CSV table of C-alpha atoms and ligand atoms in Angstrom, one decimal:
chain,number,residue,atom,x,y,z
A,14,MET,CA,-15.9,18.7,14.1
A,15,TYR,CA,-15.1,17.6,10.5
A,16,ILE,CA,-12.3,15.0,10.5
A,17,VAL,CA,-10.7,14.3,7.1
A,18,MET,CA,-9.0,10.9,7.0
A,19,LEU,CA,-6.0,11.1,4.6
A,20,GLY,CA,-3.9,8.1,3.5
A,21,ALA,CA,-3.4,5.7,0.6
A,22,PRO,CA,-5.9,2.9,0.0
A,23,GLY,CA,-5.5,0.2,2.5
A,24,THR,CA,-3.9,2.3,5.3
A,25,GLY,CA,-7.0,1.8,7.5
A,26,LYS,CA,-9.0,4.9,6.8
A,27,GLY,CA,-12.2,2.9,6.7
A,28,THR,CA,-11.5,0.8,9.8
A,29,ILE,CA,-10.2,3.7,11.9
A,30,GLY,CA,-12.9,6.0,10.6
A,31,LYS,CA,-15.6,3.6,11.7
A,32,ILE,CA,-14.2,3.3,15.2
A,33,LEU,CA,-13.9,7.1,15.5
A,34,SER,CA,-17.4,7.5,14.1
A,35,GLN,CA,-18.9,5.2,16.9
A,36,ASP,CA,-16.7,6.6,19.7
A,37,LEU,CA,-17.2,10.3,18.8
A,38,ASN,CA,-20.8,9.9,17.6
A,39,LEU,CA,-20.1,11.3,14.2
A,40,SER,CA,-21.4,10.0,10.9
A,41,ALA,CA,-18.7,8.5,8.6
A,42,LEU,CA,-18.9,9.5,5.0
A,43,SER,CA,-17.0,7.4,2.5
A,44,THR,CA,-17.0,8.5,-1.1
A,45,GLY,CA,-15.9,5.0,-2.1
A,46,ASP,CA,-18.9,3.5,-0.3
A,47,ILE,CA,-21.3,6.1,-1.9
A,48,PHE,CA,-19.9,5.4,-5.3
A,49,ARG,CA,-20.1,1.6,-4.9
A,50,GLU,CA,-23.7,1.9,-3.8
A,51,GLN,CA,-24.5,3.9,-6.9
A,52,ILE,CA,-22.9,1.2,-9.1
A,53,ASN,CA,-24.8,-1.6,-7.4
A,54,LYS,CA,-28.0,0.3,-7.8
A,55,ARG,CA,-27.2,0.9,-11.4
A,56,THR,CA,-28.1,4.6,-11.2
A,57,VAL,CA,-27.1,7.2,-13.8
A,58,LEU,CA,-24.2,8.3,-11.5
A,59,GLY,CA,-23.2,4.7,-11.0
A,60,LYS,CA,-23.0,4.0,-14.7
A,61,LYS,CA,-20.9,7.1,-15.2
A,62,ILE,CA,-18.3,6.3,-12.6
A,63,GLN,CA,-18.1,2.5,-12.8
A,64,SER,CA,-15.2,2.3,-15.3
A,65,TYR,CA,-13.1,4.8,-13.3
A,66,ILE,CA,-13.4,2.8,-10.1
A,67,GLU,CA,-12.9,-0.6,-11.6
A,68,SER,CA,-9.7,0.5,-13.4
A,69,GLY,CA,-8.4,2.2,-10.2
A,70,ASN,CA,-8.6,5.8,-11.6
A,71,LEU,CA,-10.1,8.7,-9.7
A,72,VAL,CA,-13.7,9.8,-10.4
A,73,PRO,CA,-13.5,13.3,-12.0
A,74,ASP,CA,-13.4,16.1,-9.4
A,75,ASP,CA,-16.7,17.8,-10.6
A,76,VAL,CA,-18.7,14.6,-10.1
A,77,THR,CA,-17.0,13.8,-6.8
A,78,ILE,CA,-17.4,17.3,-5.4
A,79,GLU,CA,-21.1,17.5,-6.3
A,80,THR,CA,-21.7,14.1,-4.7
A,81,VAL,CA,-20.1,15.1,-1.4
A,82,LYS,CA,-21.7,18.5,-1.3
A,83,SER,CA,-25.2,17.1,-1.6
A,84,ARG,CA,-24.3,14.4,1.1
A,85,LEU,CA,-23.0,17.1,3.4
A,86,LEU,CA,-26.3,18.9,3.3
A,87,GLU,CA,-28.0,16.0,5.0
A,88,ASP,CA,-29.0,16.3,8.6
A,89,ASP,CA,-26.8,13.7,10.2
A,90,VAL,CA,-23.6,15.5,9.1
A,91,LYS,CA,-24.6,19.1,9.9
A,92,ASP,CA,-22.5,19.3,13.0
A,93,GLY,CA,-19.6,17.2,11.9
A,94,ALA,CA,-18.5,14.1,10.1
A,95,ILE,CA,-15.6,11.8,9.4
A,96,LEU,CA,-14.6,12.0,5.8
A,97,ASP,CA,-13.0,8.8,4.5
A,98,GLY,CA,-11.5,9.0,1.0
A,99,PHE,CA,-12.4,12.6,0.4
A,100,PRO,CA,-10.7,14.8,-0.5
A,101,ARG,CA,-8.2,13.1,-2.7
A,102,THR,CA,-7.0,16.1,-4.7
A,103,VAL,CA,-6.3,19.7,-3.8
A,104,ALA,CA,-9.2,20.9,-6.0
A,105,GLN,CA,-11.5,18.7,-3.8
A,106,ALA,CA,-9.9,20.0,-0.6
A,107,GLU,CA,-10.4,23.6,-1.7
A,108,ALA,CA,-14.0,22.9,-2.6
A,109,LEU,CA,-14.5,21.3,0.9
A,110,ARG,CA,-12.8,24.3,2.6
A,111,ILE,CA,-15.1,26.7,0.8
A,112,PHE,CA,-18.3,24.6,1.4
A,113,LEU,CA,-17.6,24.4,5.2
A,114,LYS,CA,-16.6,28.1,5.5
A,115,GLU,CA,-19.9,29.1,3.8
A,116,ASN,CA,-22.2,26.5,5.4
A,117,ARG,CA,-20.6,25.5,8.8
A,118,PRO,CA,-18.4,28.5,9.7
A,119,GLN,CA,-18.2,27.5,13.4
A,120,ALA,CA,-17.1,23.9,12.8
A,121,LYS,CA,-13.6,22.8,13.6
A,122,ARG,CA,-11.7,21.0,10.9
A,123,VAL,CA,-8.8,18.6,11.3
A,124,ALA,CA,-7.0,16.1,9.1
A,125,ILE,CA,-5.5,12.8,10.2
A,126,GLU,CA,-2.9,11.3,7.9
A,127,LEU,CA,-2.4,7.5,8.0
A,128,ASP,CA,1.1,6.8,6.7
A,129,VAL,CA,2.0,3.2,5.9
A,130,PRO,CA,4.8,1.8,3.7
A,131,ASP,CA,3.7,0.8,0.2
A,132,ASP,CA,4.7,-2.9,0.5
A,133,GLU,CA,2.6,-3.3,3.6
A,134,ILE,CA,-0.3,-1.6,1.9
A,135,ILE,CA,-0.3,-4.0,-1.0
A,136,ARG,CA,-0.2,-7.0,1.5
A,137,ARG,CA,-3.1,-5.5,3.4
A,138,VAL,CA,-5.3,-4.7,0.4
A,139,VAL,CA,-4.9,-8.0,-1.5
A,140,ASN,CA,-5.9,-9.9,1.7
A,141,ARG,CA,-8.8,-7.5,2.6
A,142,LEU,CA,-12.3,-9.0,3.0
A,143,ILE,CA,-15.4,-6.9,3.5
A,144,CYS,CA,-18.8,-7.8,5.0
A,145,THR,CA,-21.4,-7.6,2.2
A,146,ASN,CA,-24.0,-6.5,4.7
A,147,LYS,CA,-23.8,-2.7,4.2
A,148,SER,CA,-25.1,-1.8,7.7
A,149,CYS,CA,-22.3,-3.9,9.2
A,150,GLY,CA,-19.4,-3.3,6.7
A,151,ALA,CA,-16.8,-5.0,9.0
A,152,ILE,CA,-13.4,-5.3,7.5
A,153,TYR,CA,-11.2,-8.4,7.9
A,154,ASN,CA,-7.8,-9.5,6.6
A,155,ARG,CA,-7.0,-13.1,5.6
A,156,GLU,CA,-3.5,-12.8,7.2
A,157,THR,CA,-3.8,-10.4,10.1
A,158,LYS,CA,-7.5,-10.5,11.1
A,159,PRO,CA,-9.2,-13.6,9.7
A,160,PRO,CA,-12.9,-14.3,10.4
A,161,LYS,CA,-13.5,-17.2,12.7
A,162,GLN,CA,-15.4,-19.0,9.9
A,163,VAL,CA,-14.0,-18.8,6.4
A,164,GLY,CA,-16.0,-16.2,4.3
A,165,ILE,CA,-18.5,-15.4,7.1
A,166,CYS,CA,-18.7,-12.2,9.1
A,167,ASP,CA,-18.1,-12.7,12.9
A,168,ILE,CA,-20.4,-9.9,13.7
A,169,CYS,CA,-23.5,-10.4,11.6
A,170,GLY,CA,-23.0,-13.7,9.8
A,171,SER,CA,-23.2,-12.3,6.3
A,172,GLU,CA,-20.9,-13.3,3.5
A,173,LEU,CA,-17.5,-11.7,3.2
A,174,LYS,CA,-16.2,-10.7,-0.2
A,175,ARG,CA,-13.1,-9.0,-1.8
A,176,ARG,CA,-13.6,-5.7,-3.5
A,177,LYS,CA,-13.3,-5.9,-7.3
A,178,ASP,CA,-10.6,-3.3,-7.2
A,179,ASP,CA,-8.5,-5.0,-4.5
A,180,ASN,CA,-6.2,-6.8,-6.8
A,181,GLU,CA,-2.4,-6.2,-7.0
A,182,GLU,CA,-2.5,-4.5,-10.4
A,183,THR,CA,-5.3,-2.0,-9.4
A,184,VAL,CA,-3.9,-1.4,-6.0
A,185,THR,CA,-0.5,-0.5,-7.4
A,186,LYS,CA,-2.2,1.9,-9.8
A,187,ARG,CA,-4.3,3.4,-6.9
A,188,LEU,CA,-1.1,3.8,-4.9
A,189,GLY,CA,0.6,5.6,-7.8
A,190,ILE,CA,-2.3,8.0,-8.1
A,191,TYR,CA,-2.4,8.6,-4.4
A,192,HIS,CA,1.3,9.5,-4.3
A,193,GLN,CA,0.9,11.9,-7.3
A,194,ASN,CA,-1.6,13.9,-5.2
A,195,SER,CA,-0.6,13.2,-1.6
A,196,LYS,CA,2.2,15.7,-1.2
A,197,ASP,CA,0.1,18.7,-2.3
A,198,LEU,CA,-2.9,17.5,-0.3
A,199,ILE,CA,-0.8,17.0,2.9
A,200,ASP,CA,0.8,20.5,2.4
A,201,PHE,CA,-2.7,21.9,1.9
A,202,TYR,CA,-3.9,20.6,5.3
A,203,ARG,CA,-0.6,21.5,7.0
A,204,LYS,CA,-1.2,25.1,6.0
A,205,ASN,CA,-5.0,25.2,6.4
A,206,ASN,CA,-5.8,22.9,9.3
A,207,ALA,CA,-4.4,20.9,12.1
A,208,LEU,CA,-2.7,17.9,10.7
A,209,TYR,CA,-1.9,14.8,12.7
A,210,SER,CA,0.2,12.1,11.0
A,211,ILE,CA,0.6,8.6,12.3
A,212,TYR,CA,1.9,5.1,11.2
A,213,PRO,CA,-1.0,2.9,12.4
A,214,LYS,CA,1.0,-0.2,13.1
A,215,GLU,CA,-1.3,-1.4,15.8
A,216,LEU,CA,-4.9,-0.5,15.5
A,217,ASP,CA,-5.7,0.0,19.2
A,218,VAL,CA,-2.6,2.2,19.8
A,219,ALA,CA,-3.3,4.3,16.7
A,220,VAL,CA,-7.0,4.9,17.7
A,221,LYS,CA,-5.9,5.8,21.2
A,222,ASN,CA,-3.3,8.3,19.9
A,223,ILE,CA,-5.7,9.8,17.4
A,224,LYS,CA,-8.4,10.3,20.1
A,225,GLU,CA,-5.9,11.9,22.4
A,226,PHE,CA,-4.9,14.3,19.6
A,227,LEU,CA,-8.6,15.1,18.8
A,228,GLU,CA,-9.5,15.7,22.4
A,229,GLU,CA,-6.6,18.1,22.8
A,230,TYR,CA,-7.6,19.9,19.6
A,231,ARG,CA,-11.2,20.1,20.6
A,232,ARG,CA,-10.2,21.9,23.9
A,233,LYS,CA,-8.1,24.5,22.1
B,314,LIG,P1,-12.0,3.8,-1.7
B,314,LIG,O1,-13.1,3.0,-1.2
B,314,LIG,O2,-11.8,5.1,-0.9
B,314,LIG,O3,-10.7,3.1,-1.8
B,314,LIG,O4,-12.4,4.4,-3.2
B,314,LIG,C1,-12.6,3.4,-4.2
B,314,LIG,C2,-12.5,4.2,-5.5
B,314,LIG,O5,-13.6,5.2,-5.6
B,314,LIG,C3,-11.3,4.9,-5.8
B,314,LIG,O6,-10.2,4.1,-6.3
B,314,LIG,C4,-11.7,6.0,-6.8
B,314,LIG,O7,-11.9,5.4,-8.1
B,314,LIG,C5,-13.1,6.3,-6.3
B,314,LIG,N1,-13.1,7.4,-5.4
B,314,LIG,C6,-13.3,7.4,-4.0
B,314,LIG,N2,-13.2,8.6,-3.4
B,314,LIG,C7,-12.8,9.4,-4.5
B,314,LIG,C8,-12.4,10.8,-4.5
B,314,LIG,N3,-12.5,11.6,-3.4
B,314,LIG,N4,-12.1,11.3,-5.7
B,314,LIG,C9,-12.1,10.6,-6.8
B,314,LIG,N5,-12.4,9.3,-6.8
B,314,LIG,C10,-12.7,8.7,-5.7
């Protein structure tokens, strides 16, 4: 099954995607993580996309689509994956639909929309802290889920950092861009796939409800 996580930045796509990935044994594929890794490694792609990401703009569709397609050809995602942060435009959604139809015709496809009010998103994102150890990647929040020791990951002991684009100005811009595309994107998935929308107020409850929905959908 391919599960697309839809939602503005800071709605919990990464956090919920990671939990689902472990519980359902599916690889999580985050375009934001792939792009940040390319920037850190200073690859040709990294240099090309850095300014888009740091200013809160979307990376152009052609670059994003090629990046995801080549990732989707890898072995660990051939039976399914959790897509976090992709698609973000209808052109990307259409490219994904065609790719899966051609390459994985039997696979079920479903979209989960995380719907959170904007003021709550801004509060969540400016307080977000992420574990710098990539194989851990745990996400904290200075207000709602602080680490036991300031700046240190509870799980692996690595340093916690804020993302460069998690400041109020850039978040507001990313939210604006999300809202420009989100209606069409949600309509796309409502027409083409099963779509489940939820306000993930409490993490445990949201995960439980999403898993129940997925289980029901899998049985259909
Ligand atoms: P994220 O980690 O999902 O918040 O993504 C961080 C940044 O990476 C975004 O603000 C965009 O600049 C870029 N990005 C991630 N996914 C996409 C996508 N599907 N299309 C275009 N740009 C993206």
